[in-house]
PDB file of C-alpha atoms in Angstrom:
ATOM      1  CA  GLN A   1      18.993   1.142   0.971  1.00  0.00           C
ATOM      2  CA  LEU A   2      15.443   1.558   2.118  1.00  0.00           C
ATOM      3  CA  GLN A   3      13.924  -1.643   3.482  1.00  0.00           C
ATOM      4  CA  LEU A   4      10.208  -2.128   3.957  1.00  0.00           C
ATOM      5  CA  VAL A   5       8.436  -4.729   6.094  1.00  0.00           C
ATOM      6  CA  GLU A   6       4.678  -5.280   5.966  1.00  0.00           C
ATOM      7  CA  SER A   7       2.410  -6.843   8.573  1.00  0.00           C
ATOM      8  CA  GLY A   8      -1.272  -7.162   9.353  1.00  0.00           C
ATOM      9  CA  GLY A   9      -2.559  -9.438   6.619  1.00  0.00           C
ATOM     10  CA  GLY A  10      -4.894 -12.325   7.317  1.00  0.00           C
ATOM     11  CA  SER A  11      -8.218 -13.921   6.520  1.00  0.00           C
ATOM     12  CA  VAL A  12     -11.546 -12.205   6.973  1.00  0.00           C
ATOM     13  CA  GLN A  13     -15.122 -12.612   5.798  1.00  0.00           C
ATOM     14  CA  ALA A  14     -16.649 -10.263   3.270  1.00  0.00           C
ATOM     15  CA  GLY A  15     -17.676  -7.002   4.891  1.00  0.00           C
ATOM     16  CA  GLY A  16     -14.930  -7.214   7.458  1.00  0.00           C
ATOM     17  CA  SER A  17     -11.877  -5.019   8.032  1.00  0.00           C
ATOM     18  CA  LEU A  18      -8.123  -5.362   8.177  1.00  0.00           C
ATOM     19  CA  ARG A  19      -5.319  -2.912   8.814  1.00  0.00           C
ATOM     20  CA  LEU A  20      -1.992  -3.341   7.075  1.00  0.00           C
ATOM     21  CA  SER A  21       1.185  -1.718   8.342  1.00  0.00           C
ATOM     22  CA  CYS A  22       4.574  -1.121   6.781  1.00  0.00           C
ATOM     23  CA  VAL A  23       7.741  -0.084   8.600  1.00  0.00           C
ATOM     24  CA  ALA A  24      10.690   1.535   6.826  1.00  0.00           C
ATOM     25  CA  SER A  25      14.137   0.666   8.061  1.00  0.00           C
ATOM     26  CA  ARG A  26      15.998   3.928   7.754  1.00  0.00           C
ATOM     27  CA  GLY A  27      15.712   7.648   7.821  1.00  0.00           C
ATOM     28  CA  GLY A  28      14.752   9.838   4.928  1.00  0.00           C
ATOM     29  CA  TYR A  29      11.442   8.017   4.857  1.00  0.00           C
ATOM     30  CA  SER A  30       9.484  11.239   4.680  1.00  0.00           C
ATOM     31  CA  THR A  31      11.102  12.134   1.358  1.00  0.00           C
ATOM     32  CA  TYR A  32       9.570   9.167  -0.418  1.00  0.00           C
ATOM     33  CA  TYR A  33       6.229   8.784  -2.120  1.00  0.00           C
ATOM     34  CA  MET A  34       4.684   5.691  -0.560  1.00  0.00           C
ATOM     35  CA  GLY A  35       2.200   3.279  -2.006  1.00  0.00           C
ATOM     36  CA  TRP A  36       0.306   0.070  -1.465  1.00  0.00           C
ATOM     37  CA  PHE A  37       0.011  -2.411  -4.291  1.00  0.00           C
ATOM     38  CA  ARG A  38      -1.647  -5.802  -4.590  1.00  0.00           C
ATOM     39  CA  GLN A  39      -1.344  -8.825  -6.794  1.00  0.00           C
ATOM     40  CA  ALA A  40      -3.879 -11.587  -7.087  1.00  0.00           C
ATOM     41  CA  PRO A  41      -2.977 -14.992  -8.576  1.00  0.00           C
ATOM     42  CA  GLY A  42      -2.832 -14.803 -12.346  1.00  0.00           C
ATOM     43  CA  LYS A  43      -3.196 -11.042 -12.399  1.00  0.00           C
ATOM     44  CA  GLU A  44      -0.838  -8.120 -12.791  1.00  0.00           C
ATOM     45  CA  ARG A  45       0.255  -6.094  -9.798  1.00  0.00           C
ATOM     46  CA  GLU A  46      -1.965  -3.048  -9.377  1.00  0.00           C
ATOM     47  CA  GLY A  47      -1.601   0.157  -7.425  1.00  0.00           C
ATOM     48  CA  VAL A  48      -4.147   0.486  -4.629  1.00  0.00           C
ATOM     49  CA  ALA A  49      -3.291   3.726  -2.840  1.00  0.00           C
ATOM     50  CA  GLY A  50      -0.504   6.274  -2.609  1.00  0.00           C
ATOM     51  CA  ILE A  51       0.458   9.071  -0.256  1.00  0.00           C
ATOM     52  CA  ASP A  52       2.943  11.893  -0.648  1.00  0.00           C
ATOM     53  CA  SER A  53       5.083  13.444   2.068  1.00  0.00           C
ATOM     54  CA  ASP A  54       2.604  16.326   2.337  1.00  0.00           C
ATOM     55  CA  GLY A  55      -0.239  13.895   2.999  1.00  0.00           C
ATOM     56  CA  THR A  56      -1.849  14.061  -0.435  1.00  0.00           C
ATOM     57  CA  THR A  57      -3.500  10.722  -1.173  1.00  0.00           C
ATOM     58  CA  ARG A  58      -4.861   8.899  -4.171  1.00  0.00           C
ATOM     59  CA  TYR A  59      -6.728   5.632  -4.607  1.00  0.00           C
ATOM     60  CA  THR A  60      -7.632   3.284  -7.372  1.00  0.00           C
ATOM     61  CA  ASP A  61     -11.340   3.485  -8.133  1.00  0.00           C
ATOM     62  CA  SER A  62     -12.209   0.028  -6.813  1.00  0.00           C
ATOM     63  CA  VAL A  63     -11.166   0.897  -3.243  1.00  0.00           C
ATOM     64  CA  LYS A  64     -12.305   4.519  -2.944  1.00  0.00           C
ATOM     65  CA  GLY A  65     -14.488   4.994   0.090  1.00  0.00           C
ATOM     66  CA  ARG A  66     -13.388   1.681   1.592  1.00  0.00           C
ATOM     67  CA  PHE A  67      -9.607   1.945   2.022  1.00  0.00           C
ATOM     68  CA  THR A  68      -7.620   4.683   3.755  1.00  0.00           C
ATOM     69  CA  ILE A  69      -3.874   5.166   3.442  1.00  0.00           C
ATOM     70  CA  SER A  70      -1.993   7.020   6.165  1.00  0.00           C
ATOM     71  CA  GLN A  71       1.542   7.508   7.382  1.00  0.00           C
ATOM     72  CA  ASP A  72       3.437   8.576  10.465  1.00  0.00           C
ATOM     73  CA  ASN A  73       6.711  10.188   9.447  1.00  0.00           C
ATOM     74  CA  THR A  74       7.950  10.247  13.045  1.00  0.00           C
ATOM     75  CA  LYS A  75       7.719   6.461  13.207  1.00  0.00           C
ATOM     76  CA  ASN A  76       8.521   5.710   9.542  1.00  0.00           C
ATOM     77  CA  THR A  77       5.275   3.789   9.205  1.00  0.00           C
ATOM     78  CA  LEU A  78       2.681   3.457   6.484  1.00  0.00           C
ATOM     79  CA  ASP A  79      -0.779   1.989   7.081  1.00  0.00           C
ATOM     80  CA  LEU A  80      -3.689   0.852   4.965  1.00  0.00           C
ATOM     81  CA  GLN A  81      -7.049   0.598   6.687  1.00  0.00           C
ATOM     82  CA  MET A  82      -9.311  -1.666   4.656  1.00  0.00           C
ATOM     83  CA  ASN A  83     -13.029  -1.694   5.395  1.00  0.00           C
ATOM     84  CA  THR A  84     -15.995  -3.405   3.768  1.00  0.00           C
ATOM     85  CA  LEU A  85     -13.662  -5.960   2.257  1.00  0.00           C
ATOM     86  CA  LYS A  86     -14.811  -7.953  -0.756  1.00  0.00           C
ATOM     87  CA  PRO A  87     -13.638 -11.327  -2.098  1.00  0.00           C
ATOM     88  CA  GLU A  88     -12.083  -9.497  -5.052  1.00  0.00           C
ATOM     89  CA  ASP A  89      -9.749  -7.729  -2.605  1.00  0.00           C
ATOM     90  CA  THR A  90      -8.010 -11.056  -2.021  1.00  0.00           C
ATOM     91  CA  ALA A  91      -4.360 -10.645  -2.991  1.00  0.00           C
ATOM     92  CA  MET A  92      -0.813 -10.297  -1.765  1.00  0.00           C
ATOM     93  CA  TYR A  93      -0.404  -6.707  -0.631  1.00  0.00           C
ATOM     94  CA  TYR A  94       2.891  -4.877  -0.950  1.00  0.00           C
ATOM     95  CA  CYS A  95       4.255  -1.674   0.513  1.00  0.00           C
ATOM     96  CA  ALA A  96       6.437   0.277  -1.920  1.00  0.00           C
ATOM     97  CA  ALA A  97       8.422   3.510  -2.079  1.00  0.00           C
ATOM     98  CA  SER A  98       9.255   5.894  -4.889  1.00  0.00           C
ATOM     99  CA  MET A  99      11.636   8.822  -5.018  1.00  0.00           C
ATOM    100  CA  LEU A 100       9.296  10.530  -7.473  1.00  0.00           C
ATOM    101  CA  ARG A 101       6.764  12.815  -5.834  1.00  0.00           C
ATOM    102  CA  PHE A 102       3.171  12.005  -6.810  1.00  0.00           C
ATOM    103  CA  ALA A 103       4.457   8.977  -8.657  1.00  0.00           C
ATOM    104  CA  PRO A 104       1.855   7.211 -10.792  1.00  0.00           C
ATOM    105  CA  LEU A 105       0.577   4.077  -9.075  1.00  0.00           C
ATOM    106  CA  SER A 106       2.510   1.836 -11.413  1.00  0.00           C
ATOM    107  CA  SER A 107       5.178  -0.637 -10.344  1.00  0.00           C
ATOM    108  CA  GLN A 108       7.807   0.807 -12.673  1.00  0.00           C
ATOM    109  CA  TYR A 109       8.034   3.995 -10.592  1.00  0.00           C
ATOM    110  CA  PHE A 110       8.629   2.191  -7.293  1.00  0.00           C
ATOM    111  CA  PRO A 111      12.114   0.710  -6.847  1.00  0.00           C
ATOM    112  CA  TYR A 112      11.700  -0.289  -3.193  1.00  0.00           C
ATOM    113  CA  TRP A 113       9.381  -3.096  -2.122  1.00  0.00           C
ATOM    114  CA  GLY A 114       8.452  -5.075   0.940  1.00  0.00           C
ATOM    115  CA  GLN A 115       8.036  -8.841   0.942  1.00  0.00           C
ATOM    116  CA  GLY A 116       4.240  -8.680   0.934  1.00  0.00           C
ATOM    117  CA  THR A 117       1.450  -9.750   3.255  1.00  0.00           C
ATOM    118  CA  GLN A 118      -1.472 -11.953   2.234  1.00  0.00           C
ATOM    119  CA  VAL A 119      -5.069 -10.777   2.484  1.00  0.00           C
ATOM    120  CA  THR A 120      -7.820 -13.327   1.941  1.00  0.00           C
ATOM    121  CA  VAL A 121     -11.491 -12.361   1.920  1.00  0.00           C
ATOM    122  CA  SER A 122     -14.070 -15.125   1.923  1.00  0.00           C
ATOM    123  CA  SER A 123     -17.660 -14.765   0.787  1.00  0.00           C
TER     124      SER A 123
END
């Protein structure tokens, strides 16, 4: 079973940057559609960005132009570069994998999840 481990969260002031990373534990990684999700206290989990095995990306509107998702299939890694962070970006961030190509950025399509990494942005 695919296992995902995130790292790179932390605390930063508004306007700052963070880079999240996710490592997959086994081969076949490149066949999955990968995504980053986040969940703030009291809110539903939302899809932030996704990337297909051919490199096609998509983003939720609130992060377009600020976040960049990327992957290295040789290293089984997925990254999320987050720039110009805002207090509303504060959340637990999760790496997730789907076997459905171009899966909608909705939790129900992603059966594999990491444990999450906390991002806190102060004003």
